[in-house]
Coordinates of C-alpha atoms in Angstrom, one line a residue:
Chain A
X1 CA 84.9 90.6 144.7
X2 CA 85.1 86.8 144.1
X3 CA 88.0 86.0 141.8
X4 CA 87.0 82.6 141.5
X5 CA 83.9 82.9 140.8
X6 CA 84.5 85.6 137.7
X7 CA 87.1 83.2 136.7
X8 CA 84.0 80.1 136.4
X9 CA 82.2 82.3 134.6
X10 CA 84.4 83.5 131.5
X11 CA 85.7 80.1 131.5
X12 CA 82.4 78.5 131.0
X13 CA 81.9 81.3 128.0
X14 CA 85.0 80.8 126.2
X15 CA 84.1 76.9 126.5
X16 CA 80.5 77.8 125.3
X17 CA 81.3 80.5 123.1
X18 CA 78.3 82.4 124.4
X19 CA 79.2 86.0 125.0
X20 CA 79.0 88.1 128.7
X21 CA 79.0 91.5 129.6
X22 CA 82.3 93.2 130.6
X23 CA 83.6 92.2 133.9
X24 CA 84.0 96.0 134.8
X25 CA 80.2 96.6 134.7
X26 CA 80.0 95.0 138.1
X27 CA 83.4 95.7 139.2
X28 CA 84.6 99.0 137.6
X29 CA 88.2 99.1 140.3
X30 CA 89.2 95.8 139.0
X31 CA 93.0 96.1 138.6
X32 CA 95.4 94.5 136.7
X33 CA 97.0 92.0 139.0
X34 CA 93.4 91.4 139.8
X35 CA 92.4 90.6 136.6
X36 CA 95.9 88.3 135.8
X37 CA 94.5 86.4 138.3
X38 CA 91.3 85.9 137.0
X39 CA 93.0 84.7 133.9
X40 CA 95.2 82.6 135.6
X41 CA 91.9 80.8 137.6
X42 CA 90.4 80.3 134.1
X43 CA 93.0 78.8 132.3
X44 CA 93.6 76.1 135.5
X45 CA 90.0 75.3 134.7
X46 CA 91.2 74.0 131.5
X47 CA 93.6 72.0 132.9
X48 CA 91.9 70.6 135.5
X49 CA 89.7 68.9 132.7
X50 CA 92.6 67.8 131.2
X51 CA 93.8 70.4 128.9
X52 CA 97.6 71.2 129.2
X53 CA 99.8 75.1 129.4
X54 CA 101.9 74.8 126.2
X55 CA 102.8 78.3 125.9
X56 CA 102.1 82.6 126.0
X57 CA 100.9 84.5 123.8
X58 CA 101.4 88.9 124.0
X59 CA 98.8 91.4 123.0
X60 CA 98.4 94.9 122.3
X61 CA 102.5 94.9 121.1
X62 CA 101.3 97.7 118.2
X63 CA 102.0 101.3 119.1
X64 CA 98.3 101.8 116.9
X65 CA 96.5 99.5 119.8
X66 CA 98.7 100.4 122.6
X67 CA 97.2 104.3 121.6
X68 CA 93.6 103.3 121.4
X69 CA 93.6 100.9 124.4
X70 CA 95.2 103.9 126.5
X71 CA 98.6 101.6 127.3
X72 CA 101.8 101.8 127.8
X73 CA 102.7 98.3 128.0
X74 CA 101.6 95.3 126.1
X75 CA 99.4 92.5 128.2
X76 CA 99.9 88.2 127.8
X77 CA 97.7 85.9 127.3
X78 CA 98.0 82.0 128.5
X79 CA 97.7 79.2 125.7
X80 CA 97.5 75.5 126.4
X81 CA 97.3 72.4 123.9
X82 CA 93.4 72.6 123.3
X83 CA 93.7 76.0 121.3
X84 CA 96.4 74.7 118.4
X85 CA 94.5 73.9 115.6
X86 CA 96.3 70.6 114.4
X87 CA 94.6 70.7 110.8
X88 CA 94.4 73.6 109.0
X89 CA 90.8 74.1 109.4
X90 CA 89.0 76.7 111.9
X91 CA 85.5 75.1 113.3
X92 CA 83.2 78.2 114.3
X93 CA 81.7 76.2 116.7
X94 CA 82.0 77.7 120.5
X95 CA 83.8 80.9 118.9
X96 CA 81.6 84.1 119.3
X97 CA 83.2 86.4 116.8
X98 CA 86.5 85.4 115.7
X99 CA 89.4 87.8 114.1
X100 CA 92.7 86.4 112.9
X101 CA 96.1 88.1 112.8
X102 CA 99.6 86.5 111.4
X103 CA 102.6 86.2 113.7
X104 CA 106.0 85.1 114.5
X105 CA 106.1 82.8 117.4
X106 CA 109.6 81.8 119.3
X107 CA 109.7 78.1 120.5
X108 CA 112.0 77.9 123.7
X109 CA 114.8 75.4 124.5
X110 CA 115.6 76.7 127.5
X111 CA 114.3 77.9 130.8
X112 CA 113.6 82.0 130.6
X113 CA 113.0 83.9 133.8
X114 CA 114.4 87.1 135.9
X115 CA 113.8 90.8 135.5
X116 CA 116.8 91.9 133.8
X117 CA 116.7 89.5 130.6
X118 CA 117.5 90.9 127.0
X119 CA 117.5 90.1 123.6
X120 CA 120.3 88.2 123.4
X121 CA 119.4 86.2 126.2
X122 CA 116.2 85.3 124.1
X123 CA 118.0 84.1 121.4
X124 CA 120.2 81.8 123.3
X125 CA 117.3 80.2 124.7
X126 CA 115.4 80.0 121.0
X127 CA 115.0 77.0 119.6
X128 CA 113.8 78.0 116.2
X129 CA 110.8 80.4 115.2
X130 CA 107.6 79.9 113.2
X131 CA 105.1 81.8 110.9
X132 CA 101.9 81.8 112.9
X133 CA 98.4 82.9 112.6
X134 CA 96.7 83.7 115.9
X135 CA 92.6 83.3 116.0
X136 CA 91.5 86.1 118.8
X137 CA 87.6 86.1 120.0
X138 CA 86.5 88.1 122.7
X139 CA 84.0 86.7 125.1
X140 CA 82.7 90.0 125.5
X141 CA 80.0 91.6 123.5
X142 CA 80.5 93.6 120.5
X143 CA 84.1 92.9 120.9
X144 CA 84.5 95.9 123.2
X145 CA 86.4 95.4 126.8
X146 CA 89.0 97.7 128.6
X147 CA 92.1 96.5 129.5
X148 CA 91.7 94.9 132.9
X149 CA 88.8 93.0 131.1
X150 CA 90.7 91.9 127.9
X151 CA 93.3 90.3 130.9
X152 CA 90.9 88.4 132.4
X153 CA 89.8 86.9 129.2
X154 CA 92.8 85.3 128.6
X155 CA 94.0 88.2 126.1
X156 CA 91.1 87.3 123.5
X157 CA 92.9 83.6 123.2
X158 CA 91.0 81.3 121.4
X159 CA 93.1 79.4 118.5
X160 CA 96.2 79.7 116.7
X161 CA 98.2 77.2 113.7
X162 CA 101.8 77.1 113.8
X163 CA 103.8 76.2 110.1
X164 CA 105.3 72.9 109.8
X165 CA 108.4 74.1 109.0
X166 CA 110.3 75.9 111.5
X167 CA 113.3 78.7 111.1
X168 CA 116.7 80.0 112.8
X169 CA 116.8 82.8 114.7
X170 CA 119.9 84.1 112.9
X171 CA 119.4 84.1 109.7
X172 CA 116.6 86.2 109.3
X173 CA 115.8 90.3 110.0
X174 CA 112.3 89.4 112.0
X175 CA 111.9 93.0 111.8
X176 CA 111.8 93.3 108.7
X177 CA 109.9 90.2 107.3
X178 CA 106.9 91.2 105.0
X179 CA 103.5 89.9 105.8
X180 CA 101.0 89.6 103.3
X181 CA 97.5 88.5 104.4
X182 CA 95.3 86.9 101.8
X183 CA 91.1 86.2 102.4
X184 CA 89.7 84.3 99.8
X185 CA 92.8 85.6 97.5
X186 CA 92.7 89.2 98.2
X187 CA 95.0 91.1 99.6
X188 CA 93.7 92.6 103.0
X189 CA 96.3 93.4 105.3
X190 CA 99.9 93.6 104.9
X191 CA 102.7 94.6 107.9
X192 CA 106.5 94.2 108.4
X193 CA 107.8 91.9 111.8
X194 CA 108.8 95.7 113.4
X195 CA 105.3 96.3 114.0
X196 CA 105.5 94.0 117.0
X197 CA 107.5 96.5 119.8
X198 CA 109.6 97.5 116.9
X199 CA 111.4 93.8 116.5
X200 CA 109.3 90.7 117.7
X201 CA 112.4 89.6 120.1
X202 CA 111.6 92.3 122.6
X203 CA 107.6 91.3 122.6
X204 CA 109.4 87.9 124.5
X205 CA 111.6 90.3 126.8
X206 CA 108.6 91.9 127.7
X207 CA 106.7 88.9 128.5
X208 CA 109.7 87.1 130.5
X209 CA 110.0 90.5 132.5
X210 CA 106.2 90.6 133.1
X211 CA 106.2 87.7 134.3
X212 CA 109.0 87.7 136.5
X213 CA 106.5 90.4 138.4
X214 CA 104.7 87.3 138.9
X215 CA 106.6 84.9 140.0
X216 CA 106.6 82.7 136.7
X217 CA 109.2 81.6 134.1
X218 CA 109.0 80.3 130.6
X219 CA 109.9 76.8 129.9
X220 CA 111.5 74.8 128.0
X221 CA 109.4 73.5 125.0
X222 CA 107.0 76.5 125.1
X223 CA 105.8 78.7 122.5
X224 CA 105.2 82.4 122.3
X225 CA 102.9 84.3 120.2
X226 CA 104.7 87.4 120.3
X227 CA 101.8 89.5 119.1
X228 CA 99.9 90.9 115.3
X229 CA 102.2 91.8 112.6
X230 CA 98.7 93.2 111.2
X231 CA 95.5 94.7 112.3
X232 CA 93.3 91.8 112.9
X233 CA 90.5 90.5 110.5
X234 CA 87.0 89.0 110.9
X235 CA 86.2 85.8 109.4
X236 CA 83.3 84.0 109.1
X237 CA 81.8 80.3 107.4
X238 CA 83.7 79.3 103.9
X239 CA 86.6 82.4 104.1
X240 CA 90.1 80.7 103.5
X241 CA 93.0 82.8 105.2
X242 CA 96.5 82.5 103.5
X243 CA 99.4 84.1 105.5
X244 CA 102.8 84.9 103.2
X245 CA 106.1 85.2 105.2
X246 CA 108.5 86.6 102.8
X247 CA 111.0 84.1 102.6
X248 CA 109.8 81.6 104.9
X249 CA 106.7 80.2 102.8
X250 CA 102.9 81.0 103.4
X251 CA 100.5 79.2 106.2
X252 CA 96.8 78.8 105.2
X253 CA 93.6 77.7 106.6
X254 CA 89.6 77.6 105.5
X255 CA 86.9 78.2 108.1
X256 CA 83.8 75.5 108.5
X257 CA 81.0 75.9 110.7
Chain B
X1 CA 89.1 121.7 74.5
X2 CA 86.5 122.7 76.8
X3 CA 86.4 126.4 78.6
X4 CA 86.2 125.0 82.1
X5 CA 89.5 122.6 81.7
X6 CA 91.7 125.8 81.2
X7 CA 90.0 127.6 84.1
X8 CA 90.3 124.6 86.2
X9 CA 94.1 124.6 85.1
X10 CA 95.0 127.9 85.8
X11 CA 92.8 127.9 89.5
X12 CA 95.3 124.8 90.8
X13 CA 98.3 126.4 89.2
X14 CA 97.9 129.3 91.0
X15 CA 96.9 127.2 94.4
X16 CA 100.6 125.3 94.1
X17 CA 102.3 129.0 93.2
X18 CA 100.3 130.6 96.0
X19 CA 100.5 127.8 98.2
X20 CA 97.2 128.5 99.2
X21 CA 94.6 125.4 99.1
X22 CA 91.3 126.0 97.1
X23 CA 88.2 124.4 97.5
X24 CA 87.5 121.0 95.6
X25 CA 86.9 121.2 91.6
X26 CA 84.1 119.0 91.7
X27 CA 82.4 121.1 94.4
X28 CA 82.6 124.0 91.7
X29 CA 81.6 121.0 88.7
X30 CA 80.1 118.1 90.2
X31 CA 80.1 116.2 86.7
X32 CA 83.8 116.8 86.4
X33 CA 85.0 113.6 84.5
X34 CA 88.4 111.6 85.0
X35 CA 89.3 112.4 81.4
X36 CA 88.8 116.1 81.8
X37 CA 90.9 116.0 85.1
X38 CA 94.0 114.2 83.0
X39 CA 93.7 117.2 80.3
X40 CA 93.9 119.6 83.2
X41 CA 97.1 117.3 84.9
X42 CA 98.4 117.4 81.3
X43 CA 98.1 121.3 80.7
X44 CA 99.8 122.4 84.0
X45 CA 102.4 119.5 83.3
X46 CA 103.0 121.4 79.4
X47 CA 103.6 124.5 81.5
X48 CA 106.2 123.2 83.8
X49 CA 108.0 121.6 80.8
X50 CA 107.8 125.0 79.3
X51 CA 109.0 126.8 82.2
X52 CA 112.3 124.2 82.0
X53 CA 111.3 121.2 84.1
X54 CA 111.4 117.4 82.9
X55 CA 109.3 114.8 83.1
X56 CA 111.4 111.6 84.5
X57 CA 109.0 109.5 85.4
X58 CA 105.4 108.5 86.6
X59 CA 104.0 107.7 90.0
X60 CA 101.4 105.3 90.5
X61 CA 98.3 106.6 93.4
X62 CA 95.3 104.9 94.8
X63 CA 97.1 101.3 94.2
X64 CA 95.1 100.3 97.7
X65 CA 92.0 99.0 98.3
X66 CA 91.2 101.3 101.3
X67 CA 92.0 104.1 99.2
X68 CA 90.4 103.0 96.2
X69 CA 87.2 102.0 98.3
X70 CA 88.1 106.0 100.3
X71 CA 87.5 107.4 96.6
X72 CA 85.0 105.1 94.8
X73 CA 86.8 104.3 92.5
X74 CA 88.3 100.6 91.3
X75 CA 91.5 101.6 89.4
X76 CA 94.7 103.6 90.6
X77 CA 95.7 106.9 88.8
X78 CA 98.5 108.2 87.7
X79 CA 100.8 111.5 87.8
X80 CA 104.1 113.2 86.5
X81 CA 107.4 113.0 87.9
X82 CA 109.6 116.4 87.5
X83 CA 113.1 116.4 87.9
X84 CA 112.2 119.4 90.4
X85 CA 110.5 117.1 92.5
X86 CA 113.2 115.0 93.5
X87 CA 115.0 115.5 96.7
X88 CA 119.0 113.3 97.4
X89 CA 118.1 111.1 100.0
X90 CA 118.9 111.9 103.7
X91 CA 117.8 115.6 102.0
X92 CA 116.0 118.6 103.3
X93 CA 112.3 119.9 102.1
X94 CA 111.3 122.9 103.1
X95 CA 108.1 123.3 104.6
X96 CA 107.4 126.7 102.9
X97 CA 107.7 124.3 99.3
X98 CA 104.6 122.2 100.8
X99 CA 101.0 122.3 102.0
X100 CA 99.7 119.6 104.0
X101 CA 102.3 117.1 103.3
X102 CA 102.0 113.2 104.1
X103 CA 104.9 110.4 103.6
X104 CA 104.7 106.8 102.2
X105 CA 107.0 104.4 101.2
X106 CA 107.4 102.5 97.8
X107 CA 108.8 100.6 95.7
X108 CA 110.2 102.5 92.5
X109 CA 110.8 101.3 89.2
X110 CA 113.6 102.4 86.6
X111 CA 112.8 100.8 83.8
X112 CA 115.8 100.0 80.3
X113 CA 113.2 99.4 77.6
X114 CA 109.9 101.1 76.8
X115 CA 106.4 99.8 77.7
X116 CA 103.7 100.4 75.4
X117 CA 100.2 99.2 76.2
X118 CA 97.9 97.9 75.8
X119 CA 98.4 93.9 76.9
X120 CA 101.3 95.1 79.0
X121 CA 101.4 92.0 81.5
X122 CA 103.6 91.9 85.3
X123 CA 106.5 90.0 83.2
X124 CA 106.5 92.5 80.8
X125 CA 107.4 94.8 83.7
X126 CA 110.0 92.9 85.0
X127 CA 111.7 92.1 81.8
X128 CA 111.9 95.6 81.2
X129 CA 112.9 96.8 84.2
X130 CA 116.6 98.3 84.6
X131 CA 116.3 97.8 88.5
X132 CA 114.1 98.8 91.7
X133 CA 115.0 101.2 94.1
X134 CA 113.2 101.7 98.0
X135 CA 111.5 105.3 97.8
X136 CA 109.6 107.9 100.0
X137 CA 107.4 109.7 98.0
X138 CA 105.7 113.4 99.7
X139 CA 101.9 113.7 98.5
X140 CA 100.5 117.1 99.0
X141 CA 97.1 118.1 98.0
X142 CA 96.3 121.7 97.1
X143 CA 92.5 121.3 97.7
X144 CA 91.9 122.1 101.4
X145 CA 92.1 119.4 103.9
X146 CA 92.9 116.8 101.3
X147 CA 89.0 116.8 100.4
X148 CA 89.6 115.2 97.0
X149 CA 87.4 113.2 94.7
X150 CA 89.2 111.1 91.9
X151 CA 88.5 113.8 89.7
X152 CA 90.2 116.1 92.4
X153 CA 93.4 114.6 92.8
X154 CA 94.2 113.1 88.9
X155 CA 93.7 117.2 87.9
X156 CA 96.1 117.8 91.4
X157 CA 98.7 115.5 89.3
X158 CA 97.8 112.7 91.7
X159 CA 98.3 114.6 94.5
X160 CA 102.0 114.7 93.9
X161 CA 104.5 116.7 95.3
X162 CA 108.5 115.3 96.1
X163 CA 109.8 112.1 96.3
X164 CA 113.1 110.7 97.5
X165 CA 115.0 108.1 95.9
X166 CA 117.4 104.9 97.4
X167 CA 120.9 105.0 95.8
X168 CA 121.6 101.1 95.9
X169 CA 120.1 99.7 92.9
X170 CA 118.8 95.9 93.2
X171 CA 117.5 93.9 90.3
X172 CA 113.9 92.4 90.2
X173 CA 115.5 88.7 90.5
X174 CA 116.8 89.2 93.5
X175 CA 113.9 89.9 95.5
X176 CA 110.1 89.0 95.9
X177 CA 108.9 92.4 95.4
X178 CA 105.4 91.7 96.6
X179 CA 107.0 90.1 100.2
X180 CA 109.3 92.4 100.6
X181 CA 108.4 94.1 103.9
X182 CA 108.5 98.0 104.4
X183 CA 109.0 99.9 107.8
X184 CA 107.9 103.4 107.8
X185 CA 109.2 105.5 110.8
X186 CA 108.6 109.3 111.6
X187 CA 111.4 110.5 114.2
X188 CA 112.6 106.8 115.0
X189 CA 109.2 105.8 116.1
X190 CA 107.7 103.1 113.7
X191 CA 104.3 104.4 112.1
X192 CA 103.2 101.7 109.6
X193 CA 104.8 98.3 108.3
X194 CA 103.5 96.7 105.2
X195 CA 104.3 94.4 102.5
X196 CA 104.7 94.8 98.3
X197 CA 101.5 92.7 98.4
X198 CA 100.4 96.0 99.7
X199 CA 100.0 97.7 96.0
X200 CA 97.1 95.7 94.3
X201 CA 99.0 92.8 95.3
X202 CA 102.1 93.7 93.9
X203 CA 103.7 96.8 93.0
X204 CA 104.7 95.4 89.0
X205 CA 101.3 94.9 88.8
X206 CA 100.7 98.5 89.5
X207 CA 103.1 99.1 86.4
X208 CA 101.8 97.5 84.2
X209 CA 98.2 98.9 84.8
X210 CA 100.1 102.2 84.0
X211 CA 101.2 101.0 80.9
X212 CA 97.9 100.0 79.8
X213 CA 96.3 103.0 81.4
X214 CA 98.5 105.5 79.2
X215 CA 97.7 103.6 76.1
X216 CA 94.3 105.4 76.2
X217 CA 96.2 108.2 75.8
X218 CA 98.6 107.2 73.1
X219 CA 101.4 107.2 75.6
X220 CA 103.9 104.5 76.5
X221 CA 106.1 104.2 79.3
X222 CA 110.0 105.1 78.3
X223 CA 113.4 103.9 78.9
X224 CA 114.7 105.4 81.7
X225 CA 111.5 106.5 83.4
X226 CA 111.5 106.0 87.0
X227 CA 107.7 104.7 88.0
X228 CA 106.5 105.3 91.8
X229 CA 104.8 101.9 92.1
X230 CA 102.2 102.8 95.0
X231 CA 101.9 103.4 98.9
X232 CA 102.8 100.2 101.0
X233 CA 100.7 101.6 104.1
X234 CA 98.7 104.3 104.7
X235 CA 100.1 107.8 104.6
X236 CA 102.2 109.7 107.3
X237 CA 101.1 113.3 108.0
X238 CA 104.2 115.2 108.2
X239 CA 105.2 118.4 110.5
X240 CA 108.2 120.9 110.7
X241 CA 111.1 119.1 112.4
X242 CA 110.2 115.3 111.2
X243 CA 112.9 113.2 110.0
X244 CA 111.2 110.5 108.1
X245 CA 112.5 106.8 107.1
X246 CA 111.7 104.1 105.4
X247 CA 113.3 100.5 105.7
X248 CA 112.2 98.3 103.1
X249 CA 113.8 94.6 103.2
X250 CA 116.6 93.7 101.3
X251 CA 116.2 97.2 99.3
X252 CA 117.5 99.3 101.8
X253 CA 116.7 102.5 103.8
X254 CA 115.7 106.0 102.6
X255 CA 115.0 109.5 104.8
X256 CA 114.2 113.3 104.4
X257 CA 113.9 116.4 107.0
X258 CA 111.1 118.5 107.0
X259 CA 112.3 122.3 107.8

């Protein structure tokens, strides 16, 4: 199996936004490490063109996803600069099928590494934490991957919007802040912070310890998606997307071809 | 009042005595209406105040849109509250008193003045409500499987069966009661989170559709009631053994044991 190779080729569909066929089809053993790696080859793509790592994001955090992808644990994705939407508008161009899903992303003041790290240690190296609304697209068809695949493509990455106005870590109960998701002004999904690994602070323990395995730390100035308060929703040309944090103010965006 | 309505009565009455589920009423009479199905709700209700219950409230049901759209239907409904149906919180139901139980939490309402519809607006709610309280409310259906059409489940008293009350009241200024968020967790494990926003966008809203709705009937909500607002996530089958809990932001936490 050529890693490299693999790695060209879902780089050059999430730059495209033309969709592929599972990486498993031709290589059903593809393992996990494997498949990290493949990630890890795309992403340096990016950056080779210019495009800078600016954080992590973590997927399948929900017990509900965990079940139906089979999982124990959850998986990480790599974000870099190109992917934050600076406006809040999301262009459809080069995205295949996008879903969004609100989140609570940590930005880090300090370095965050080792195996043995814990909550608390998180929060000393927290700068603040934002609302967040994470845009996934698979490059694969129909949406449908295993895990090894969902790895390699970056974790479904494709955009995410951050709020302007960030928060302390202390004085809010992340796992109990309401999310109320809003398209076009109806309520469709709604979800409490605990939905992420049961508090959103151990989604980043579980990323700094996963990555430990290889060989990487988190640092300083980085964010972290720590994963979907809510099931994720499709949107398509003209749907606007408001995301209300209770307490902390709402995030909204419209989608344009 | 029509023949069938007093059959129908008598054939879920004896379902809930028995404990034995029966087969939908609409299978028996597809044209059942929602109307007819309140008469029958109100009947069996007549004969549980007669046997020495109270009514102490409403509780609000379908107040999703995944539920409504489960149903076909585009408005909640709405059941009684007996004072037999409420269990102390951290309390015990037995699983002989139940069918095919399922938990949600919700916001309940207790309201200080009456609310008589129609034109009964979210403010109006609020003004006239004493306090909230964070709730787990049991539903139970006594048609097999939970096979219910609206017409089902308004008869079935919306499907009601306990509910458990918070003991810390809070008053509706001092929280957004649609952002609130709500944890639902069976044995420890988290099952469902959602939001206020959850219950037609926000569970006064739900109250005051109650209102209105029981003006049809000539009904108004009274001082004192306590009104189940509506589920915040989807339903939690329960077993023998589980300890459910809900957490619902700056309201507070609530459990019951299933034995």
């Amino acid at each position: 199996m050529d890693i490299q190779r693999i790695a060209e080729e879902i780089d050059a569909c999430q730059r495209s936004g033309k969709e592929m066929d599972k990486v498993t089809i031709s290589y059903p053993s593809l393992s996990v490490e494997e498949a990290y790696a493949i990630q890890k080859g795309c992403v340096q793509h990016a950056i080779d063109r210019g495009d800078q790592l600016t954080g992590w994001k973590m997927g399948l955090t929900s017990r509900a996803k965990q079940v139906s992808m089979g999982v124990k644990e959850p998986i990480y994705g790599r974000l870099t600069q190109s992917m934050e939407l600076t406006e809040p508008v999301l262009h459809l161009e080069g995205l295949i099928h996008p879903r969004v899903e609100p989140e609570l992303a940590f930005v880090l003041k300090k370095e965050l590494g080792g195996g043995e790290v814990t909550p608390r240690d998180v929060w000393a190296a927290t700068e603040c934490v934002l609302p967040a609304i994470e845009v996934i697209d698979s490059r694969y068809k129909n949406f449908s991957f295993t895990l090894v695949d969902v790895i390699a493509d970056n974790a479904s990455s494709s955009k995410f919007i951050v709020g302007d106005q960030g928060f302390s870590p202390y004085t809010t109960a992340w796992d109990e802040v309401g999310v109320s998701m809003m398209k076009n002004g109806e309520v469709v999904q709604t979800g409490a912070g605990a939905a992420v690994l049961g508090h959103p602070v151990r989604s980043v323990v579980e990323l700094v310890k996963m990555l430990n395995r290889d060989g990487i730390s988190i640092q300083p100035g980085s964010v972290v998606l720590t994963g979907a308060v809510t099931d994720a929703v499709s949107v398509s040309e003209g749907d606007r997307i408001a995301v209300q944090f209770d307490q902390l103010g709402s995030l909204r965006f419209r989608v344009q071809a | 009042m029509a023949e069938r309505v007093k059959e129908l009565a008598d054939f879920l009455l004896h379902a809930e005595e028995s404990k034995k589920g029966i087969q939908p009423l609409t299978d028996q009479y597809p044209d059942l209406s929602a109307r007819e199905a309140y008469q029958i709700q109100l009947i069996n209700i007549q004969k549980r105040i007669d046997a020495g219950q109270r009514v102490i409230g409403k509780k609000i049901g379908l107040t999703s849109l995944p539920m409504q759209e489960l149903l076909g239907v585009a408005e909640p409904d709405y059941g009684h509250l007996l004072h037999g149906m409420k269990v102390e919180n951290g309390g015990v139901i037995l699983f002989n008193d139940v069918m095919q139980p399922k938990v949600e939490g919700e916001i309940a309402f207790v309201l200080k003045e009456d609310l008589q519809g129609p034109n009964v607006t979210m403010l109006d709610v609020l003004q006239a409500t004493d306090f909230v309280l964070p709730a787990l409310e049991i539903v139970d259906s006594r048609v097999d499987n939970w096979k219910i059409k609206l017409p089902d489940t308004v008869a079935d008293n919306a499907s009601s069966s306990f509910f458990v009350l918070g003991e810390r009241p809070v008053q509706v200024d001092q929280v957004d009661l649609a952002g609130v968020g709500m944890i639902l967790y069976k044995n420890d494990k988290i099952m469902n989170t959602g939001t206020g926003a959850a219950a037609l966008g926000h569970p006064a809203s739900c109250v005051a559709w109650l209102a209105n709705k029981m003006a049809e009937f000539d009904v108004s909500l009274r001082a004192g009631e306590v009104i189940l607002s509506g589920a915040l996530s989807a339903a939690v089958v329960a077993e023998p053994g589980d300890i459910f809990r809900t957490k619902i932001a700056h309201l507070g936490d609530v459990s019951v044991r299933f034995t």
